[in-house]
């Protein structure tokens, strides 16, 4: 049996932690410049690195039934959670009308629909030479900023903006990741992280919404050429920060390594905690720097909780459309009850 690569499980767990943590601290970016700076630093790499890893693991594109498998894995859970979040928001925000908009992804659900499209795009792009495909993906990523209506519709803007990361990840090999797994690379990465943090801190007016990749140049207040130049800059920054992130990821197995296998569960479920938190009075309590440490702890605990077997067992039917883990759980409980008789 082939052993799992702990490096990638560690990377995925750390990234999903930053997703949760980043969403938590968004409530405080207007109140604390250090938090605002940290927020922008996180957004330079956490989703870009996730997207690159997703491309790296998409190498089975030529397998029979691959797209059908991904449609089942991504589109059906997407539609289910569009409905679930629509119901959740209806009651949480006391909306007067209930509406389901399947073509406008709720908040973080954009990633599922974009991930499906990226896999579809691969069918065409693998027919091109890698360098030509990558150049074309960047051209499309820059050009989509000139179109305004794609910002929310089917997550099309993000789909095109982030596709170069996915495509480059697809063409990467393990040997490429090995290049950054050295002590010198780690030291350099820490230095770069520090410089980028200081840079954002010294220039706080940098619009963090560029990091979302979801808005047109017009919506971001820029013309086409300046907008393309800024987006190109953030492409370069993201690749630099992705390098820094992977240089810092540990290679050995740790207590959290196993949770890296369940990042989709955390991604889909953590939004309920975030929205409840933002809608409550809790953000007013977490105002002191000491309280921010609690947010780190809470983010970590939520990430671990949503990666746990008990949560996975009960939510697997709506996320993976199967109940194997739930059956195993009930089977263990049944055996335990019989043993204790």
JSON list of N, CA and C in Angstrom, two decimals, residues 17 21 38 58 71 81 83 96-97 108 110 119 149 156 167 176 182 185 196 211 248 279 285 288 334 337:
[
{"chain": "A", "resi": 17, "resn": "UNK", "atom": "N", "xyz": [-6.73, 25.94, 7.60]},
{"chain": "A", "resi": 17, "resn": "UNK", "atom": "CA", "xyz": [-6.73, 26.72, 8.84]},
{"chain": "A", "resi": 17, "resn": "UNK", "atom": "C", "xyz": [-6.69, 28.21, 8.51]},
{"chain": "A", "resi": 21, "resn": "UNK", "atom": "N", "xyz": [-9.24, 31.05, 9.63]},
{"chain": "A", "resi": 21, "resn": "UNK", "atom": "CA", "xyz": [-8.70, 32.18, 10.38]},
{"chain": "A", "resi": 21, "resn": "UNK", "atom": "C", "xyz": [-8.89, 33.50, 9.62]},
{"chain": "A", "resi": 38, "resn": "UNK", "atom": "N", "xyz": [-2.10, 41.52, 8.21]},
{"chain": "A", "resi": 38, "resn": "UNK", "atom": "CA", "xyz": [-2.02, 40.06, 8.26]},
{"chain": "A", "resi": 38, "resn": "UNK", "atom": "C", "xyz": [-3.06, 39.45, 7.33]},
{"chain": "A", "resi": 58, "resn": "UNK", "atom": "N", "xyz": [-4.82, 16.96, -10.20]},
{"chain": "A", "resi": 58, "resn": "UNK", "atom": "CA", "xyz": [-5.80, 16.76, -11.28]},
{"chain": "A", "resi": 58, "resn": "UNK", "atom": "C", "xyz": [-5.20, 15.99, -12.45]},
{"chain": "A", "resi": 71, "resn": "UNK", "atom": "N", "xyz": [-17.97, 16.01, -11.59]},
{"chain": "A", "resi": 71, "resn": "UNK", "atom": "CA", "xyz": [-19.29, 16.64, -11.57]},
{"chain": "A", "resi": 71, "resn": "UNK", "atom": "C", "xyz": [-20.06, 16.18, -10.33]},
{"chain": "A", "resi": 81, "resn": "UNK", "atom": "N", "xyz": [-25.39, 22.72, -1.05]},
{"chain": "A", "resi": 81, "resn": "UNK", "atom": "CA", "xyz": [-25.02, 23.76, -0.10]},
{"chain": "A", "resi": 81, "resn": "UNK", "atom": "C", "xyz": [-25.52, 25.14, -0.53]},
{"chain": "A", "resi": 83, "resn": "UNK", "atom": "N", "xyz": [-28.53, 25.49, -1.53]},
{"chain": "A", "resi": 83, "resn": "UNK", "atom": "CA", "xyz": [-29.84, 25.42, -0.89]},
{"chain": "A", "resi": 83, "resn": "UNK", "atom": "C", "xyz": [-29.72, 25.58, 0.62]},
{"chain": "A", "resi": 96, "resn": "UNK", "atom": "N", "xyz": [-36.99, 38.83, 4.17]},
{"chain": "A", "resi": 96, "resn": "UNK", "atom": "CA", "xyz": [-38.44, 38.84, 3.94]},
{"chain": "A", "resi": 96, "resn": "UNK", "atom": "C", "xyz": [-38.85, 37.86, 2.85]},
{"chain": "A", "resi": 97, "resn": "UNK", "atom": "N", "xyz": [-37.92, 37.55, 1.94]},
{"chain": "A", "resi": 97, "resn": "UNK", "atom": "CA", "xyz": [-38.22, 36.60, 0.87]},
{"chain": "A", "resi": 97, "resn": "UNK", "atom": "C", "xyz": [-37.14, 35.53, 0.81]},
{"chain": "A", "resi": 108, "resn": "UNK", "atom": "N", "xyz": [-18.21, 31.41, -0.10]},
{"chain": "A", "resi": 108, "resn": "UNK", "atom": "CA", "xyz": [-17.05, 30.56, -0.39]},
{"chain": "A", "resi": 108, "resn": "UNK", "atom": "C", "xyz": [-17.35, 29.40, -1.34]},
{"chain": "A", "resi": 110, "resn": "UNK", "atom": "N", "xyz": [-17.91, 29.53, -4.30]},
{"chain": "A", "resi": 110, "resn": "UNK", "atom": "CA", "xyz": [-17.34, 29.81, -5.63]},
{"chain": "A", "resi": 110, "resn": "UNK", "atom": "C", "xyz": [-16.26, 28.79, -5.99]},
{"chain": "A", "resi": 119, "resn": "UNK", "atom": "N", "xyz": [-11.24, 21.91, -14.24]},
{"chain": "A", "resi": 119, "resn": "UNK", "atom": "CA", "xyz": [-11.05, 20.56, -14.74]},
{"chain": "A", "resi": 119, "resn": "UNK", "atom": "C", "xyz": [-11.58, 20.41, -16.16]},
{"chain": "A", "resi": 149, "resn": "UNK", "atom": "N", "xyz": [-19.97, 41.81, -15.91]},
{"chain": "A", "resi": 149, "resn": "UNK", "atom": "CA", "xyz": [-21.09, 40.97, -15.49]},
{"chain": "A", "resi": 149, "resn": "UNK", "atom": "C", "xyz": [-20.67, 39.59, -14.98]},
{"chain": "A", "resi": 156, "resn": "UNK", "atom": "N", "xyz": [-17.34, 33.28, -12.68]},
{"chain": "A", "resi": 156, "resn": "UNK", "atom": "CA", "xyz": [-16.53, 33.25, -13.90]},
{"chain": "A", "resi": 156, "resn": "UNK", "atom": "C", "xyz": [-15.25, 34.09, -13.80]},
{"chain": "A", "resi": 167, "resn": "UNK", "atom": "N", "xyz": [-3.48, 25.54, -13.63]},
{"chain": "A", "resi": 167, "resn": "UNK", "atom": "CA", "xyz": [-2.79, 24.93, -14.78]},
{"chain": "A", "resi": 167, "resn": "UNK", "atom": "C", "xyz": [-1.31, 24.69, -14.47]},
{"chain": "A", "resi": 176, "resn": "UNK", "atom": "N", "xyz": [9.51, 19.50, -8.27]},
{"chain": "A", "resi": 176, "resn": "UNK", "atom": "CA", "xyz": [9.45, 20.96, -8.18]},
{"chain": "A", "resi": 176, "resn": "UNK", "atom": "C", "xyz": [9.23, 21.41, -6.74]},
{"chain": "A", "resi": 182, "resn": "UNK", "atom": "N", "xyz": [14.17, 23.09, 1.48]},
{"chain": "A", "resi": 182, "resn": "UNK", "atom": "CA", "xyz": [15.52, 23.17, 2.03]},
{"chain": "A", "resi": 182, "resn": "UNK", "atom": "C", "xyz": [15.55, 24.24, 3.12]},
{"chain": "A", "resi": 185, "resn": "UNK", "atom": "N", "xyz": [15.81, 27.72, 1.65]},
{"chain": "A", "resi": 185, "resn": "UNK", "atom": "CA", "xyz": [14.53, 28.18, 1.09]},
{"chain": "A", "resi": 185, "resn": "UNK", "atom": "C", "xyz": [13.59, 28.62, 2.20]},
{"chain": "A", "resi": 196, "resn": "UNK", "atom": "N", "xyz": [7.01, 41.36, 2.93]},
{"chain": "A", "resi": 196, "resn": "UNK", "atom": "CA", "xyz": [5.66, 41.60, 2.38]},
{"chain": "A", "resi": 196, "resn": "UNK", "atom": "C", "xyz": [4.74, 42.16, 3.46]},
{"chain": "A", "resi": 211, "resn": "UNK", "atom": "N", "xyz": [-6.97, 40.88, -4.26]},
{"chain": "A", "resi": 211, "resn": "UNK", "atom": "CA", "xyz": [-6.56, 39.52, -3.89]},
{"chain": "A", "resi": 211, "resn": "UNK", "atom": "C", "xyz": [-7.70, 38.52, -4.04]},
{"chain": "A", "resi": 248, "resn": "UNK", "atom": "N", "xyz": [7.87, 26.55, 3.82]},
{"chain": "A", "resi": 248, "resn": "UNK", "atom": "CA", "xyz": [7.70, 26.48, 5.28]},
{"chain": "A", "resi": 248, "resn": "UNK", "atom": "C", "xyz": [6.89, 25.28, 5.74]},
{"chain": "A", "resi": 279, "resn": "UNK", "atom": "N", "xyz": [-22.65, 37.75, 12.92]},
{"chain": "A", "resi": 279, "resn": "UNK", "atom": "CA", "xyz": [-23.99, 38.25, 13.20]},
{"chain": "A", "resi": 279, "resn": "UNK", "atom": "C", "xyz": [-24.22, 38.45, 14.69]},
{"chain": "A", "resi": 285, "resn": "UNK", "atom": "N", "xyz": [-16.39, 41.68, 21.57]},
{"chain": "A", "resi": 285, "resn": "UNK", "atom": "CA", "xyz": [-15.62, 41.18, 22.71]},
{"chain": "A", "resi": 285, "resn": "UNK", "atom": "C", "xyz": [-14.15, 41.01, 22.34]},
{"chain": "A", "resi": 288, "resn": "UNK", "atom": "N", "xyz": [-9.22, 43.42, 21.98]},
{"chain": "A", "resi": 288, "resn": "UNK", "atom": "CA", "xyz": [-7.84, 43.61, 22.42]},
{"chain": "A", "resi": 288, "resn": "UNK", "atom": "C", "xyz": [-6.91, 42.64, 21.70]},
{"chain": "A", "resi": 334, "resn": "UNK", "atom": "N", "xyz": [-22.70, -0.20, 17.69]},
{"chain": "A", "resi": 334, "resn": "UNK", "atom": "CA", "xyz": [-23.46, -1.43, 17.91]},
{"chain": "A", "resi": 334, "resn": "UNK", "atom": "C", "xyz": [-22.59, -2.51, 18.55]},
{"chain": "A", "resi": 337, "resn": "UNK", "atom": "N", "xyz": [-21.99, -1.64, 22.18]},
{"chain": "A", "resi": 337, "resn": "UNK", "atom": "CA", "xyz": [-23.14, -1.91, 23.04]},
{"chain": "A", "resi": 337, "resn": "UNK", "atom": "C", "xyz": [-23.28, -3.40, 23.32]}
]
